[in-house]
Amino acid sequence: MKKKSSFSARGKRADIGDLVIYRILPNRYAEAVGPFVFLDHIAPTIQTKVNKEGTGAHPHRGIATLSYILNGEDEHFDSAGNYAMVHSGGVQWMNAGNGIIHDETLNYDSRTDSKLTHAFQFWINLPSAIKAGKPAYLAIEGNEIPYKELPDGKGWIKVIAGSFEGLRSSIPSYSEQFIYHIHLEPGAGFAANFADKSEVAAFLPVMPASINDEKFDAGEFIEFDRNAGSIELLNGNQEAADVILFGGEPYKEPIVAEGPFVMNSMLEIADAYRDFHTGKYGKIDYEKLKA
């Protein structure tokens, strides 16, 4: 049985500096898909100058952030003393735990001749039992992402989070979660099965595609019913297309999101702001981290 689409929507502009960003999740129909409470699509752009400002130092609490860099290089700093730069295909993952300040800067990939930048950022909501835990961090380059060629040269799948047919991401899972990047050649298809009650969404970043016999346009976010069933993708274009599939088990605790914090109550949000303003999240020592 093929899963039925519940709704489709487009993102709203949420630009930062010169970065053209579309906020895909949350939207007017959904506040979360599985543990994912936030998705920004940093649209593909030919970068004409080096970005030196980044996102600016800002706090997080109660979530893990996951930046997936399709094209470009992403530099990360945080107040827990972590620093890394990942390149095209790589992932920056940070568990904010009980409070952290971080800063990211996206530029074109200095290891290639391309000036293209293109990325996603997800926020993964943490279970309440570990929201007050210690921050953690991983930098994963593209060649370390689990990858499989599809049969007959149809394309490939990358497992950014979770697992698929023997592929398993090194990103920690605090509940059932998955992010799949599926690349389909012209005329190619792909299918995956999902269990009952699993929440599943798709996003088409650049090209249209057919999903379970419905045609959707580039830039559309589609969520599906929660019954057990399959997702079947078909690329009817004359060029390759990419699909991001993501989701997991429902988050069953209260979701209270305000600014950069996602907690389970307004009191916890107030505590998060208080701790930030009183300096408990520390500071980023840029010079030391880059030394």
PDB file of C-alpha atoms in Angstrom:
ATOM      1  CA  MET A   1       0.000   0.000   0.000  1.00  0.00           C
ATOM      2  CA  LYS A   2       1.357   3.404  -0.977  1.00  0.00           C
ATOM      3  CA  LYS A   3       1.255   6.118   1.648  1.00  0.00           C
ATOM      4  CA  LYS A   4      -1.058   9.005   0.789  1.00  0.00           C
ATOM      5  CA  SER A   5       0.045  12.618   0.899  1.00  0.00           C
ATOM      6  CA  SER A   6      -1.545  14.633   3.708  1.00  0.00           C
ATOM      7  CA  PHE A   7      -0.562  18.055   2.358  1.00  0.00           C
ATOM      8  CA  SER A   8       2.109  19.920   0.428  1.00  0.00           C
ATOM      9  CA  ALA A   9       3.538  23.362   1.118  1.00  0.00           C
ATOM     10  CA  ARG A  10       6.305  25.724   0.091  1.00  0.00           C
ATOM     11  CA  GLY A  11       8.835  27.375   2.343  1.00  0.00           C
ATOM     12  CA  LYS A  12       8.856  31.036   3.367  1.00  0.00           C
ATOM     13  CA  ARG A  13      11.866  33.291   2.860  1.00  0.00           C
ATOM     14  CA  ALA A  14      14.097  33.578   5.921  1.00  0.00           C
ATOM     15  CA  ASP A  15      17.311  34.994   4.460  1.00  0.00           C
ATOM     16  CA  ILE A  16      20.460  35.547   6.528  1.00  0.00           C
ATOM     17  CA  GLY A  17      22.776  38.108   4.939  1.00  0.00           C
ATOM     18  CA  ASP A  18      23.447  37.031   1.348  1.00  0.00           C
ATOM     19  CA  LEU A  19      22.134  33.493   1.938  1.00  0.00           C
ATOM     20  CA  VAL A  20      18.784  32.832   0.260  1.00  0.00           C
ATOM     21  CA  ILE A  21      16.942  30.604   2.733  1.00  0.00           C
ATOM     22  CA  TYR A  22      13.506  28.979   2.622  1.00  0.00           C
ATOM     23  CA  ARG A  23      12.022  27.870   5.949  1.00  0.00           C
ATOM     24  CA  ILE A  24      10.358  24.550   5.207  1.00  0.00           C
ATOM     25  CA  LEU A  25       9.490  23.386   8.731  1.00  0.00           C
ATOM     26  CA  PRO A  26       7.634  24.370  10.861  1.00  0.00           C
ATOM     27  CA  ASN A  27       4.835  25.505   8.604  1.00  0.00           C
ATOM     28  CA  ARG A  28       1.111  26.246   8.864  1.00  0.00           C
ATOM     29  CA  TYR A  29       0.286  22.525   8.689  1.00  0.00           C
ATOM     30  CA  ALA A  30       3.003  20.837  10.756  1.00  0.00           C
ATOM     31  CA  GLU A  31       5.210  21.735  13.727  1.00  0.00           C
ATOM     32  CA  ALA A  32       7.279  18.548  13.469  1.00  0.00           C
ATOM     33  CA  VAL A  33       7.962  15.432  11.391  1.00  0.00           C
ATOM     34  CA  GLY A  34       9.159  12.707  13.731  1.00  0.00           C
ATOM     35  CA  PRO A  35      11.857  14.319  15.893  1.00  0.00           C
ATOM     36  CA  PHE A  36      12.535  17.061  13.314  1.00  0.00           C
ATOM     37  CA  VAL A  37      11.098  20.432  14.352  1.00  0.00           C
ATOM     38  CA  PHE A  38      12.918  22.704  11.919  1.00  0.00           C
ATOM     39  CA  LEU A  39      14.244  22.609   8.358  1.00  0.00           C
ATOM     40  CA  ASP A  40      15.864  25.452   6.446  1.00  0.00           C
ATOM     41  CA  HIS A  41      16.800  25.058   2.781  1.00  0.00           C
ATOM     42  CA  ILE A  42      19.780  27.227   1.873  1.00  0.00           C
ATOM     43  CA  ALA A  43      18.993  27.558  -1.816  1.00  0.00           C
ATOM     44  CA  PRO A  44      21.609  26.788  -4.484  1.00  0.00           C
ATOM     45  CA  THR A  45      23.533  29.992  -5.232  1.00  0.00           C
ATOM     46  CA  ILE A  46      26.646  30.925  -7.167  1.00  0.00           C
ATOM     47  CA  GLN A  47      28.638  32.794  -4.537  1.00  0.00           C
ATOM     48  CA  THR A  48      30.382  35.881  -5.894  1.00  0.00           C
ATOM     49  CA  LYS A  49      32.275  36.825  -2.730  1.00  0.00           C
ATOM     50  CA  VAL A  50      33.564  35.114   0.387  1.00  0.00           C
ATOM     51  CA  ASN A  51      31.133  35.212   3.310  1.00  0.00           C
ATOM     52  CA  LYS A  52      33.031  36.406   6.392  1.00  0.00           C
ATOM     53  CA  GLU A  53      30.104  37.087   8.705  1.00  0.00           C
ATOM     54  CA  GLY A  54      28.500  33.653   9.114  1.00  0.00           C
ATOM     55  CA  THR A  55      25.263  33.247  11.032  1.00  0.00           C
ATOM     56  CA  GLY A  56      26.682  35.141  14.008  1.00  0.00           C
ATOM     57  CA  ALA A  57      27.193  33.604  17.439  1.00  0.00           C
ATOM     58  CA  HIS A  58      23.843  32.449  18.835  1.00  0.00           C
ATOM     59  CA  PRO A  59      22.594  29.981  21.475  1.00  0.00           C
ATOM     60  CA  HIS A  60      20.697  26.695  21.359  1.00  0.00           C
ATOM     61  CA  ARG A  61      19.236  24.389  23.960  1.00  0.00           C
ATOM     62  CA  GLY A  62      17.153  21.215  23.891  1.00  0.00           C
ATOM     63  CA  ILE A  63      17.955  20.203  20.312  1.00  0.00           C
ATOM     64  CA  ALA A  64      20.614  18.782  18.052  1.00  0.00           C
ATOM     65  CA  THR A  65      21.391  20.785  14.910  1.00  0.00           C
ATOM     66  CA  LEU A  66      22.356  19.021  11.690  1.00  0.00           C
ATOM     67  CA  SER A  67      23.791  20.987   8.762  1.00  0.00           C
ATOM     68  CA  TYR A  68      24.042  18.977   5.525  1.00  0.00           C
ATOM     69  CA  ILE A  69      26.271  20.708   2.982  1.00  0.00           C
ATOM     70  CA  LEU A  70      25.472  19.560  -0.544  1.00  0.00           C
ATOM     71  CA  ASN A  71      27.821  22.115  -2.102  1.00  0.00           C
ATOM     72  CA  GLY A  72      30.286  24.382  -0.365  1.00  0.00           C
ATOM     73  CA  GLU A  73      32.281  24.344   2.840  1.00  0.00           C
ATOM     74  CA  ASP A  74      30.873  25.018   6.283  1.00  0.00           C
ATOM     75  CA  GLU A  75      32.972  26.325   9.168  1.00  0.00           C
ATOM     76  CA  HIS A  76      31.742  25.647  12.716  1.00  0.00           C
ATOM     77  CA  PHE A  77      32.724  27.233  16.041  1.00  0.00           C
ATOM     78  CA  ASP A  78      31.098  26.676  19.440  1.00  0.00           C
ATOM     79  CA  SER A  79      31.475  27.620  23.085  1.00  0.00           C
ATOM     80  CA  ALA A  80      32.239  24.008  24.105  1.00  0.00           C
ATOM     81  CA  GLY A  81      35.563  24.299  22.276  1.00  0.00           C
ATOM     82  CA  ASN A  82      34.650  22.541  19.030  1.00  0.00           C
ATOM     83  CA  TYR A  83      35.889  23.703  15.641  1.00  0.00           C
ATOM     84  CA  ALA A  84      35.802  22.074  12.208  1.00  0.00           C
ATOM     85  CA  MET A  85      35.269  22.754   8.538  1.00  0.00           C
ATOM     86  CA  VAL A  86      33.438  20.258   6.346  1.00  0.00           C
ATOM     87  CA  HIS A  87      33.213  20.332   2.569  1.00  0.00           C
ATOM     88  CA  SER A  88      30.706  19.350  -0.128  1.00  0.00           C
ATOM     89  CA  GLY A  89      28.662  16.345   0.968  1.00  0.00           C
ATOM     90  CA  GLY A  90      29.616  16.750   4.636  1.00  0.00           C
ATOM     91  CA  VAL A  91      27.616  17.139   7.837  1.00  0.00           C
ATOM     92  CA  GLN A  92      28.023  19.282  10.954  1.00  0.00           C
ATOM     93  CA  TRP A  93      26.050  17.799  13.901  1.00  0.00           C
ATOM     94  CA  MET A  94      25.816  19.438  17.311  1.00  0.00           C
ATOM     95  CA  ASN A  95      23.864  18.343  20.381  1.00  0.00           C
ATOM     96  CA  ALA A  96      23.172  21.631  22.153  1.00  0.00           C
ATOM     97  CA  GLY A  97      22.302  19.812  25.380  1.00  0.00           C
ATOM     98  CA  ASN A  98      21.817  22.153  28.324  1.00  0.00           C
ATOM     99  CA  GLY A  99      23.121  25.144  26.391  1.00  0.00           C
ATOM    100  CA  ILE A 100      25.742  26.102  23.831  1.00  0.00           C
ATOM    101  CA  ILE A 101      26.641  29.027  21.590  1.00  0.00           C
ATOM    102  CA  HIS A 102      27.681  28.311  18.009  1.00  0.00           C
ATOM    103  CA  ASP A 103      28.458  30.082  14.771  1.00  0.00           C
ATOM    104  CA  GLU A 104      28.554  28.706  11.220  1.00  0.00           C
ATOM    105  CA  THR A 105      29.851  30.201   7.993  1.00  0.00           C
ATOM    106  CA  LEU A 106      28.947  28.754   4.582  1.00  0.00           C
ATOM    107  CA  ASN A 107      31.202  29.465   1.606  1.00  0.00           C
ATOM    108  CA  TYR A 108      31.958  27.872  -1.736  1.00  0.00           C
ATOM    109  CA  ASP A 109      34.161  24.797  -1.577  1.00  0.00           C
ATOM    110  CA  SER A 110      37.799  25.871  -1.770  1.00  0.00           C
ATOM    111  CA  ARG A 111      38.741  22.302  -2.730  1.00  0.00           C
ATOM    112  CA  THR A 112      36.874  22.564  -6.053  1.00  0.00           C
ATOM    113  CA  ASP A 113      36.501  25.030  -8.921  1.00  0.00           C
ATOM    114  CA  SER A 114      32.786  25.452  -8.222  1.00  0.00           C
ATOM    115  CA  LYS A 115      31.361  28.588  -6.591  1.00  0.00           C
ATOM    116  CA  LEU A 116      28.041  26.839  -5.847  1.00  0.00           C
ATOM    117  CA  THR A 117      26.653  26.768  -2.301  1.00  0.00           C
ATOM    118  CA  HIS A 118      23.652  24.614  -1.345  1.00  0.00           C
ATOM    119  CA  ALA A 119      22.757  23.248   2.096  1.00  0.00           C
ATOM    120  CA  PHE A 120      20.123  22.219   4.629  1.00  0.00           C
ATOM    121  CA  GLN A 121      19.821  22.714   8.360  1.00  0.00           C
ATOM    122  CA  PHE A 122      17.654  20.454  10.497  1.00  0.00           C
ATOM    123  CA  TRP A 123      16.830  20.740  14.196  1.00  0.00           C
ATOM    124  CA  ILE A 124      16.298  17.413  15.948  1.00  0.00           C
ATOM    125  CA  ASN A 125      14.174  17.672  19.084  1.00  0.00           C
ATOM    126  CA  LEU A 126      15.733  15.862  22.040  1.00  0.00           C
ATOM    127  CA  PRO A 127      13.691  13.767  24.502  1.00  0.00           C
ATOM    128  CA  SER A 128      13.087  15.679  27.736  1.00  0.00           C
ATOM    129  CA  ALA A 129      15.185  13.166  29.687  1.00  0.00           C
ATOM    130  CA  ILE A 130      18.370  14.288  27.896  1.00  0.00           C
ATOM    131  CA  LYS A 131      17.681  17.958  27.154  1.00  0.00           C
ATOM    132  CA  ALA A 132      19.828  18.884  30.164  1.00  0.00           C
ATOM    133  CA  GLY A 133      22.715  16.675  29.050  1.00  0.00           C
ATOM    134  CA  LYS A 134      26.234  17.640  28.077  1.00  0.00           C
ATOM    135  CA  PRO A 135      26.727  19.176  24.590  1.00  0.00           C
ATOM    136  CA  ALA A 136      28.327  16.982  21.907  1.00  0.00           C
ATOM    137  CA  TYR A 137      29.639  17.524  18.397  1.00  0.00           C
ATOM    138  CA  LEU A 138      30.534  15.612  15.209  1.00  0.00           C
ATOM    139  CA  ALA A 139      32.035  16.770  11.906  1.00  0.00           C
ATOM    140  CA  ILE A 140      31.583  14.236   9.095  1.00  0.00           C
ATOM    141  CA  GLU A 141      33.097  14.717   5.637  1.00  0.00           C
ATOM    142  CA  GLY A 142      31.187  13.605   2.549  1.00  0.00           C
ATOM    143  CA  ASN A 143      33.271  10.482   1.934  1.00  0.00           C
ATOM    144  CA  GLU A 144      32.280   9.228   5.417  1.00  0.00           C
ATOM    145  CA  ILE A 145      28.518   9.405   4.742  1.00  0.00           C
ATOM    146  CA  PRO A 146      26.973   5.923   4.191  1.00  0.00           C
ATOM    147  CA  TYR A 147      26.305   5.606   0.455  1.00  0.00           C
ATOM    148  CA  LYS A 148      24.869   3.013  -1.920  1.00  0.00           C
ATOM    149  CA  GLU A 149      24.494   2.927  -5.689  1.00  0.00           C
ATOM    150  CA  LEU A 150      20.995   2.008  -6.850  1.00  0.00           C
ATOM    151  CA  PRO A 151      20.653  -0.977  -9.240  1.00  0.00           C
ATOM    152  CA  ASP A 152      21.160  -0.529 -12.987  1.00  0.00           C
ATOM    153  CA  GLY A 153      22.736   2.922 -12.678  1.00  0.00           C
ATOM    154  CA  LYS A 154      19.481   4.484 -11.496  1.00  0.00           C
ATOM    155  CA  GLY A 155      21.216   6.765  -9.018  1.00  0.00           C
ATOM    156  CA  TRP A 156      22.248   6.554  -5.370  1.00  0.00           C
ATOM    157  CA  ILE A 157      21.133   6.992  -1.777  1.00  0.00           C
ATOM    158  CA  LYS A 158      23.017   8.635   1.092  1.00  0.00           C
ATOM    159  CA  VAL A 159      21.976   7.981   4.678  1.00  0.00           C
ATOM    160  CA  ILE A 160      22.500  11.290   6.465  1.00  0.00           C
ATOM    161  CA  ALA A 161      20.794  10.095   9.666  1.00  0.00           C
ATOM    162  CA  GLY A 162      19.330   6.767  10.737  1.00  0.00           C
ATOM    163  CA  SER A 163      19.729   3.595   8.700  1.00  0.00           C
ATOM    164  CA  PHE A 164      18.639   1.976   5.436  1.00  0.00           C
ATOM    165  CA  GLU A 165      19.274  -1.594   4.202  1.00  0.00           C
ATOM    166  CA  GLY A 166      22.515  -2.124   6.099  1.00  0.00           C
ATOM    167  CA  LEU A 167      23.702   1.476   5.866  1.00  0.00           C
ATOM    168  CA  ARG A 168      23.893   3.276   9.215  1.00  0.00           C
ATOM    169  CA  SER A 169      24.798   6.887   9.933  1.00  0.00           C
ATOM    170  CA  SER A 170      27.279   7.646  12.704  1.00  0.00           C
ATOM    171  CA  ILE A 171      25.007  10.452  13.958  1.00  0.00           C
ATOM    172  CA  PRO A 172      23.458   9.458  17.315  1.00  0.00           C
ATOM    173  CA  SER A 173      19.752   8.597  17.351  1.00  0.00           C
ATOM    174  CA  TYR A 174      17.821   9.392  20.535  1.00  0.00           C
ATOM    175  CA  SER A 175      14.620   8.124  18.921  1.00  0.00           C
ATOM    176  CA  GLU A 176      13.801   6.609  15.532  1.00  0.00           C
ATOM    177  CA  GLN A 177      14.983   9.096  12.894  1.00  0.00           C
ATOM    178  CA  PHE A 178      16.091   9.124   9.283  1.00  0.00           C
ATOM    179  CA  ILE A 179      17.266  11.529   6.616  1.00  0.00           C
ATOM    180  CA  TYR A 180      17.841  10.062   3.149  1.00  0.00           C
ATOM    181  CA  HIS A 181      19.259  11.946   0.175  1.00  0.00           C
ATOM    182  CA  ILE A 182      18.116  10.127  -2.959  1.00  0.00           C
ATOM    183  CA  HIS A 183      19.583  11.026  -6.351  1.00  0.00           C
ATOM    184  CA  LEU A 184      17.689   9.682  -9.381  1.00  0.00           C
ATOM    185  CA  GLU A 185      18.803   9.653 -12.987  1.00  0.00           C
ATOM    186  CA  PRO A 186      16.224  10.554 -15.700  1.00  0.00           C
ATOM    187  CA  GLY A 187      13.396   8.011 -15.772  1.00  0.00           C
ATOM    188  CA  ALA A 188      14.635   6.240 -12.628  1.00  0.00           C
ATOM    189  CA  GLY A 189      12.589   5.261  -9.584  1.00  0.00           C
ATOM    190  CA  PHE A 190      13.117   4.348  -5.956  1.00  0.00           C
ATOM    191  CA  ALA A 191      10.891   2.799  -3.268  1.00  0.00           C
ATOM    192  CA  ALA A 192      11.116   2.417   0.515  1.00  0.00           C
ATOM    193  CA  ASN A 193       8.697   0.968   3.074  1.00  0.00           C
ATOM    194  CA  PHE A 194       7.778   2.615   6.362  1.00  0.00           C
ATOM    195  CA  ALA A 195       6.195   1.176   9.495  1.00  0.00           C
ATOM    196  CA  ASP A 196       2.839   2.102  10.977  1.00  0.00           C
ATOM    197  CA  LYS A 197       2.771   5.465  12.812  1.00  0.00           C
ATOM    198  CA  SER A 198       6.083   6.537  11.303  1.00  0.00           C
ATOM    199  CA  GLU A 199       6.019  10.181  10.235  1.00  0.00           C
ATOM    200  CA  VAL A 200       7.489  10.746   6.765  1.00  0.00           C
ATOM    201  CA  ALA A 201       8.031  13.866   4.658  1.00  0.00           C
ATOM    202  CA  ALA A 202       9.722  14.598   1.343  1.00  0.00           C
ATOM    203  CA  PHE A 203      11.315  17.751   0.009  1.00  0.00           C
ATOM    204  CA  LEU A 204      12.196  18.479  -3.632  1.00  0.00           C
ATOM    205  CA  PRO A 205      15.039  21.015  -3.546  1.00  0.00           C
ATOM    206  CA  VAL A 206      15.663  21.689  -7.240  1.00  0.00           C
ATOM    207  CA  MET A 207      13.608  19.501  -9.619  1.00  0.00           C
ATOM    208  CA  PRO A 208      10.001  18.236  -9.738  1.00  0.00           C
ATOM    209  CA  ALA A 209       9.245  14.545  -9.241  1.00  0.00           C
ATOM    210  CA  SER A 210       6.373  12.084  -8.896  1.00  0.00           C
ATOM    211  CA  ILE A 211       5.796  10.609  -5.448  1.00  0.00           C
ATOM    212  CA  ASN A 212       3.258   7.804  -5.090  1.00  0.00           C
ATOM    213  CA  ASP A 213       1.786   8.723  -8.487  1.00  0.00           C
ATOM    214  CA  GLU A 214       1.314  12.411  -7.616  1.00  0.00           C
ATOM    215  CA  LYS A 215       3.349  15.091  -9.352  1.00  0.00           C
ATOM    216  CA  PHE A 216       5.032  17.713  -7.192  1.00  0.00           C
ATOM    217  CA  ASP A 217       7.056  20.778  -8.136  1.00  0.00           C
ATOM    218  CA  ALA A 218      10.525  21.859  -7.125  1.00  0.00           C
ATOM    219  CA  GLY A 219      10.487  23.554  -3.731  1.00  0.00           C
ATOM    220  CA  GLU A 220       7.548  21.540  -2.383  1.00  0.00           C
ATOM    221  CA  PHE A 221       7.482  19.906   1.041  1.00  0.00           C
ATOM    222  CA  ILE A 222       5.107  16.926   1.255  1.00  0.00           C
ATOM    223  CA  GLU A 223       3.997  15.067   4.368  1.00  0.00           C
ATOM    224  CA  PHE A 224       2.350  11.656   4.251  1.00  0.00           C
ATOM    225  CA  ASP A 225      -0.179   9.706   6.312  1.00  0.00           C
ATOM    226  CA  ARG A 226       0.973   7.679   9.307  1.00  0.00           C
ATOM    227  CA  ASN A 227      -0.194   4.291   8.080  1.00  0.00           C
ATOM    228  CA  ALA A 228       2.285   1.571   7.165  1.00  0.00           C
ATOM    229  CA  GLY A 229       3.142   1.787   3.482  1.00  0.00           C
ATOM    230  CA  SER A 230       5.619   2.647   0.778  1.00  0.00           C
ATOM    231  CA  ILE A 231       7.016   5.822  -0.727  1.00  0.00           C
ATOM    232  CA  GLU A 232       7.703   5.430  -4.440  1.00  0.00           C
ATOM    233  CA  LEU A 233       9.687   8.118  -6.244  1.00  0.00           C
ATOM    234  CA  LEU A 234       9.899   8.601 -10.009  1.00  0.00           C
ATOM    235  CA  ASN A 235      12.051  11.111 -11.849  1.00  0.00           C
ATOM    236  CA  GLY A 236      10.204  12.017 -15.041  1.00  0.00           C
ATOM    237  CA  ASN A 237      12.636  14.807 -15.956  1.00  0.00           C
ATOM    238  CA  GLN A 238      15.238  14.873 -18.691  1.00  0.00           C
ATOM    239  CA  GLU A 239      17.940  15.444 -16.073  1.00  0.00           C
ATOM    240  CA  ALA A 240      18.818  14.019 -12.670  1.00  0.00           C
ATOM    241  CA  ALA A 241      16.685  14.921  -9.642  1.00  0.00           C
ATOM    242  CA  ASP A 242      17.228  14.849  -5.891  1.00  0.00           C
ATOM    243  CA  VAL A 243      14.747  14.052  -3.120  1.00  0.00           C
ATOM    244  CA  ILE A 244      15.208  14.453   0.624  1.00  0.00           C
ATOM    245  CA  LEU A 245      13.144  11.957   2.656  1.00  0.00           C
ATOM    246  CA  PHE A 246      13.086  12.409   6.416  1.00  0.00           C
ATOM    247  CA  GLY A 247      11.096  11.621   9.543  1.00  0.00           C
ATOM    248  CA  GLY A 248      10.801   9.035  12.286  1.00  0.00           C
ATOM    249  CA  GLU A 249       8.685   8.151  15.272  1.00  0.00           C
ATOM    250  CA  PRO A 250       6.322  10.843  16.606  1.00  0.00           C
ATOM    251  CA  TYR A 251       7.605  13.135  19.353  1.00  0.00           C
ATOM    252  CA  LYS A 252       5.080  12.470  22.119  1.00  0.00           C
ATOM    253  CA  GLU A 253       6.083  15.144  24.634  1.00  0.00           C
ATOM    254  CA  PRO A 254       4.981  18.803  24.545  1.00  0.00           C
ATOM    255  CA  ILE A 255       6.875  20.939  22.025  1.00  0.00           C
ATOM    256  CA  VAL A 256       7.473  24.532  23.101  1.00  0.00           C
ATOM    257  CA  ALA A 257       9.717  26.417  20.698  1.00  0.00           C
ATOM    258  CA  GLU A 258      10.796  30.022  21.003  1.00  0.00           C
ATOM    259  CA  GLY A 259      13.713  31.552  19.156  1.00  0.00           C
ATOM    260  CA  PRO A 260      16.718  29.203  19.252  1.00  0.00           C
ATOM    261  CA  PHE A 261      15.341  26.989  22.050  1.00  0.00           C
ATOM    262  CA  VAL A 262      13.034  23.961  21.894  1.00  0.00           C
ATOM    263  CA  MET A 263      11.851  22.737  25.288  1.00  0.00           C
ATOM    264  CA  ASN A 264       8.789  21.094  26.857  1.00  0.00           C
ATOM    265  CA  SER A 265       7.316  24.067  28.743  1.00  0.00           C
ATOM    266  CA  MET A 266       7.380  27.865  28.818  1.00  0.00           C
ATOM    267  CA  LEU A 267       9.127  27.693  32.196  1.00  0.00           C
ATOM    268  CA  GLU A 268      11.978  25.767  30.574  1.00  0.00           C
ATOM    269  CA  ILE A 269      12.116  28.362  27.781  1.00  0.00           C
ATOM    270  CA  ALA A 270      12.398  31.100  30.417  1.00  0.00           C
ATOM    271  CA  ASP A 271      15.173  29.140  32.134  1.00  0.00           C
ATOM    272  CA  ALA A 272      17.001  28.760  28.808  1.00  0.00           C
ATOM    273  CA  TYR A 273      16.947  32.533  28.205  1.00  0.00           C
ATOM    274  CA  ARG A 274      17.972  33.265  31.795  1.00  0.00           C
ATOM    275  CA  ASP A 275      20.941  30.893  31.627  1.00  0.00           C
ATOM    276  CA  PHE A 276      22.017  32.365  28.306  1.00  0.00           C
ATOM    277  CA  HIS A 277      21.834  35.960  29.512  1.00  0.00           C
ATOM    278  CA  THR A 278      23.728  35.130  32.700  1.00  0.00           C
ATOM    279  CA  GLY A 279      26.586  33.636  30.699  1.00  0.00           C
ATOM    280  CA  LYS A 280      26.138  29.950  31.525  1.00  0.00           C
ATOM    281  CA  TYR A 281      26.573  28.877  27.879  1.00  0.00           C
ATOM    282  CA  GLY A 282      30.106  30.266  27.762  1.00  0.00           C
ATOM    283  CA  LYS A 283      31.733  32.146  24.895  1.00  0.00           C
ATOM    284  CA  ILE A 284      33.327  31.224  21.583  1.00  0.00           C
ATOM    285  CA  ASP A 285      37.090  31.743  21.581  1.00  0.00           C
ATOM    286  CA  TYR A 286      37.562  32.167  17.815  1.00  0.00           C
ATOM    287  CA  GLU A 287      41.312  32.797  17.929  1.00  0.00           C
ATOM    288  CA  LYS A 288      42.044  29.791  20.102  1.00  0.00           C
ATOM    289  CA  LEU A 289      39.833  27.458  18.059  1.00  0.00           C
ATOM    290  CA  LYS A 290      41.497  28.402  14.765  1.00  0.00           C
ATOM    291  CA  ALA A 291      45.045  28.383  16.175  1.00  0.00           C
TER     292      ALA A 291
END
